[in-house]
Amino acid sequence: MSDSNGSVANRERWLPVVGHEGSYEVSDLGRVRSLDRTRVYTSKWGTPMRRFFPGRILFASSTAKTGYSIVHFGNGQSGLVHRLVLTAFVGPPPEGTECCHNDGNPQNNRLENLRWDTHQSNLLDQAVHGNHHCANRMRCPRKHLLVAPNLRPTTRGKTCLACFRTFGRRQTARKYGRSFDFQAVSDQIFEEIMRAG
């Protein structure tokens, strides 16, 4: 529980895991541990028995889809480490909020890196840090480059400004019953944006 010079143990604070008080604790560094416990049971001969289980740091695995750290408590129960930390140290999430990582790293579950915020803010964080699934795209579905000045500010990562402007023109054409070639119009708008930029 300490580094080579023994300083981590002095700084790490532990609080009970909400819903598992007396059995598990979570630290402000994003670690979860079980507490020492003694289990009393009856042997097959009817003799009362006691067995001691020492506390230990739980292994946090990573969920394949999101990359968030998760711990398993046993009896089919598990918890996301970032939510355990925030709930223990800050309190339950206010209505309409979710846990956000300030640095965009889902593995960094230190208290100073976490906050309760809106879903919109969480998506914006992902886009800013390049973790959003759309953030690494280089072209839109219509093959326009996703580079400045053809980028539209959004919480969904990179989106094509040329295609966004074309949607408005298509709506107008439909309103008046005109035919509309989306690809040709969006290509023309893309060229205009790139020349002006």
Short mmCIF file of C-alpha atoms in Angstrom, two decimals:
data_model
loop_
_atom_site.label_atom_id
_atom_site.label_comp_id
_atom_site.label_asym_id
_atom_site.label_seq_id
_atom_site.Cartn_x
_atom_site.Cartn_y
_atom_site.Cartn_z
CA MET A 1 0.00 0.00 0.00
CA SER A 2 2.98 2.31 -0.15
CA ASP A 3 5.62 3.24 -2.67
CA SER A 4 9.36 2.79 -2.20
CA ASN A 5 9.63 5.65 0.32
CA GLY A 6 6.34 4.82 2.10
CA SER A 7 4.57 8.09 1.29
CA VAL A 8 1.43 6.84 -0.51
CA ALA A 9 -0.09 5.13 2.54
CA ASN A 10 0.09 8.43 4.48
CA ARG A 11 -1.77 10.37 1.78
CA GLU A 12 -4.34 7.78 0.71
CA ARG A 13 -7.76 8.22 2.35
CA TRP A 14 -10.25 5.36 2.62
CA LEU A 15 -14.04 5.52 3.01
CA PRO A 16 -16.66 2.74 3.06
CA VAL A 17 -18.11 1.69 -0.30
CA VAL A 18 -21.74 2.86 -0.31
CA GLY A 19 -23.95 -0.21 -0.06
CA HIS A 20 -21.08 -2.39 1.19
CA GLU A 21 -20.24 -0.63 4.46
CA GLY A 22 -18.25 -2.86 6.83
CA SER A 23 -17.05 -5.12 4.00
CA TYR A 24 -15.34 -2.90 1.42
CA GLU A 25 -13.61 0.49 1.25
CA VAL A 26 -12.57 2.75 -1.61
CA SER A 27 -9.68 5.21 -1.62
CA ASP A 28 -9.27 8.67 -3.10
CA LEU A 29 -6.58 7.14 -5.36
CA GLY A 30 -9.17 4.88 -6.99
CA ARG A 31 -8.36 1.61 -5.25
CA VAL A 32 -10.90 -0.73 -3.66
CA ARG A 33 -10.17 -3.17 -0.83
CA SER A 34 -12.00 -5.76 1.21
CA LEU A 35 -11.79 -5.56 5.00
CA ASP A 36 -10.68 -8.28 7.41
CA ARG A 37 -13.62 -10.46 8.31
CA THR A 38 -14.40 -13.65 10.20
CA ARG A 39 -17.01 -16.04 8.91
CA VAL A 40 -18.85 -18.27 11.37
CA TYR A 41 -20.36 -21.46 9.99
CA THR A 42 -21.29 -24.97 11.05
CA SER A 43 -19.16 -27.89 9.92
CA LYS A 44 -20.70 -31.04 8.46
CA TRP A 45 -20.35 -32.61 11.94
CA GLY A 46 -22.39 -29.80 13.52
CA THR A 47 -19.42 -28.09 15.15
CA PRO A 48 -19.37 -24.26 15.06
CA MET A 49 -16.35 -23.06 13.08
CA ARG A 50 -14.71 -19.70 12.51
CA ARG A 51 -12.63 -18.79 9.51
CA PHE A 52 -10.61 -15.59 9.15
CA PHE A 53 -10.37 -13.83 5.76
CA PRO A 54 -7.71 -11.08 5.60
CA GLY A 55 -8.56 -7.90 3.70
CA ARG A 56 -6.92 -7.30 0.33
CA ILE A 57 -6.85 -4.84 -2.57
CA LEU A 58 -9.35 -5.93 -5.21
CA PHE A 59 -8.22 -6.42 -8.79
CA ALA A 60 -9.91 -3.89 -11.08
CA SER A 61 -10.54 -5.25 -14.56
CA SER A 62 -11.35 -3.07 -17.54
CA THR A 63 -14.63 -3.30 -19.42
CA ALA A 64 -13.98 -4.06 -23.07
CA LYS A 65 -16.53 -1.63 -24.47
CA THR A 66 -15.84 1.53 -22.45
CA GLY A 67 -12.44 0.97 -20.82
CA TYR A 68 -13.81 1.82 -17.35
CA SER A 69 -12.37 -0.03 -14.34
CA ILE A 70 -14.74 -2.45 -12.61
CA VAL A 71 -14.40 -4.50 -9.41
CA HIS A 72 -16.32 -7.60 -8.40
CA PHE A 73 -17.56 -7.95 -4.82
CA GLY A 74 -18.81 -11.54 -5.06
CA ASN A 75 -22.39 -12.85 -5.13
CA GLY A 76 -22.64 -11.49 -8.69
CA GLN A 77 -22.24 -7.88 -7.54
CA SER A 78 -19.81 -5.45 -9.15
CA GLY A 79 -19.20 -1.71 -9.32
CA LEU A 80 -17.54 0.83 -11.58
CA VAL A 81 -14.56 2.23 -9.67
CA HIS A 82 -15.08 5.87 -10.73
CA ARG A 83 -18.68 5.81 -9.43
CA LEU A 84 -17.60 4.14 -6.17
CA VAL A 85 -14.99 6.87 -5.57
CA LEU A 86 -17.31 9.78 -6.30
CA THR A 87 -20.24 8.35 -4.36
CA ALA A 88 -18.08 7.71 -1.28
CA PHE A 89 -16.20 11.02 -1.25
CA VAL A 90 -18.66 13.50 -2.85
CA GLY A 91 -22.06 11.87 -2.43
CA PRO A 92 -24.70 10.41 -4.72
CA PRO A 93 -25.01 11.85 -8.23
CA PRO A 94 -27.35 14.83 -8.57
CA GLU A 95 -30.27 14.15 -10.89
CA GLY A 96 -29.31 14.28 -14.56
CA THR A 97 -25.57 13.87 -13.98
CA GLU A 98 -22.99 11.16 -14.57
CA CYS A 99 -19.37 10.62 -13.64
CA CYS A 100 -16.87 12.50 -15.82
CA HIS A 101 -13.09 12.03 -16.04
CA ASN A 102 -11.37 15.43 -16.26
CA ASP A 103 -8.41 14.11 -18.26
CA GLY A 104 -10.49 11.81 -20.49
CA ASN A 105 -8.69 8.69 -19.24
CA PRO A 106 -11.26 6.12 -18.03
CA GLN A 107 -8.54 4.31 -16.05
CA ASN A 108 -7.58 7.36 -13.96
CA ASN A 109 -10.00 7.06 -11.03
CA ARG A 110 -8.34 9.45 -8.59
CA LEU A 111 -10.79 11.71 -6.78
CA GLU A 112 -9.24 14.93 -8.16
CA ASN A 113 -9.83 13.61 -11.72
CA LEU A 114 -13.56 12.91 -11.24
CA ARG A 115 -16.69 15.05 -11.10
CA TRP A 116 -20.47 14.74 -11.45
CA ASP A 117 -21.58 16.55 -14.61
CA THR A 118 -24.14 16.34 -17.41
CA HIS A 119 -24.11 13.77 -20.21
CA GLN A 120 -23.53 16.62 -22.68
CA SER A 121 -20.43 17.73 -20.79
CA ASN A 122 -19.16 14.15 -20.66
CA LEU A 123 -19.49 13.82 -24.45
CA LEU A 124 -17.71 17.15 -24.91
CA ASP A 125 -14.84 15.91 -22.70
CA GLN A 126 -14.56 12.77 -24.83
CA ALA A 127 -14.42 14.85 -28.01
CA VAL A 128 -11.82 17.25 -26.56
CA HIS A 129 -9.59 14.40 -25.38
CA GLY A 130 -10.02 12.38 -28.59
CA ASN A 131 -11.75 9.46 -26.83
CA HIS A 132 -15.06 9.78 -28.64
CA HIS A 133 -15.65 7.07 -31.25
CA CYS A 134 -16.01 9.75 -33.95
CA ALA A 135 -12.93 11.73 -32.91
CA ASN A 136 -10.44 9.74 -35.02
CA ARG A 137 -12.40 9.91 -38.27
CA MET A 138 -10.58 11.65 -41.11
CA ARG A 139 -13.49 11.78 -43.58
CA CYS A 140 -17.27 12.04 -43.35
CA PRO A 141 -19.49 9.35 -44.96
CA ARG A 142 -19.53 11.47 -48.16
CA LYS A 143 -15.70 11.50 -48.26
CA HIS A 144 -15.17 15.16 -47.29
CA LEU A 145 -12.01 15.77 -45.25
CA LEU A 146 -12.70 16.48 -41.59
CA VAL A 147 -10.16 19.24 -41.16
CA ALA A 148 -10.44 22.95 -40.38
CA PRO A 149 -12.32 24.90 -41.67
CA ASN A 150 -14.74 22.05 -42.55
CA LEU A 151 -15.34 21.13 -38.90
CA ARG A 152 -18.61 21.85 -37.15
CA PRO A 153 -18.42 22.32 -33.35
CA THR A 154 -20.41 19.53 -31.72
CA THR A 155 -20.42 17.21 -28.73
CA ARG A 156 -20.34 14.19 -31.06
CA GLY A 157 -16.73 14.49 -32.18
CA LYS A 158 -15.83 15.70 -35.66
CA THR A 159 -18.74 16.45 -37.98
CA CYS A 160 -18.72 17.79 -41.53
CA LEU A 161 -19.77 21.43 -41.92
CA ALA A 162 -20.43 20.99 -45.66
CA CYS A 163 -22.88 18.13 -45.08
CA PHE A 164 -24.54 20.05 -42.24
CA ARG A 165 -25.18 23.03 -44.52
CA THR A 166 -26.40 20.71 -47.30
CA PHE A 167 -29.09 19.22 -45.04
CA GLY A 168 -30.71 22.67 -44.80
CA ARG A 169 -30.72 23.11 -48.57
CA ARG A 170 -32.21 19.64 -49.03
CA GLN A 171 -35.06 20.52 -46.67
CA THR A 172 -35.83 23.62 -48.76
CA ALA A 173 -35.74 21.63 -52.01
CA ARG A 174 -38.12 19.02 -50.58
CA LYS A 175 -40.47 21.74 -49.39
CA TYR A 176 -40.85 23.04 -52.95
CA GLY A 177 -40.82 19.57 -54.58
CA ARG A 178 -37.48 20.05 -56.38
CA SER A 179 -35.05 17.24 -57.13
CA PHE A 180 -31.86 17.37 -55.08
CA ASP A 181 -28.46 15.66 -55.53
CA PHE A 182 -27.04 15.67 -51.98
CA GLN A 183 -23.56 14.47 -52.97
CA ALA A 184 -23.10 17.07 -55.71
CA VAL A 185 -24.36 19.97 -53.58
CA SER A 186 -22.32 18.92 -50.53
CA ASP A 187 -19.18 18.57 -52.68
CA GLN A 188 -19.73 22.11 -54.03
CA ILE A 189 -20.22 23.52 -50.51
CA PHE A 190 -17.12 21.63 -49.29
CA GLU A 191 -15.01 23.26 -52.04
CA GLU A 192 -16.39 26.70 -51.15
CA ILE A 193 -15.60 26.19 -47.45
CA MET A 194 -12.06 25.03 -48.17
CA ARG A 195 -11.38 27.94 -50.55
CA ALA A 196 -12.73 30.49 -48.07
CA GLY A 197 -10.89 28.93 -45.12
#
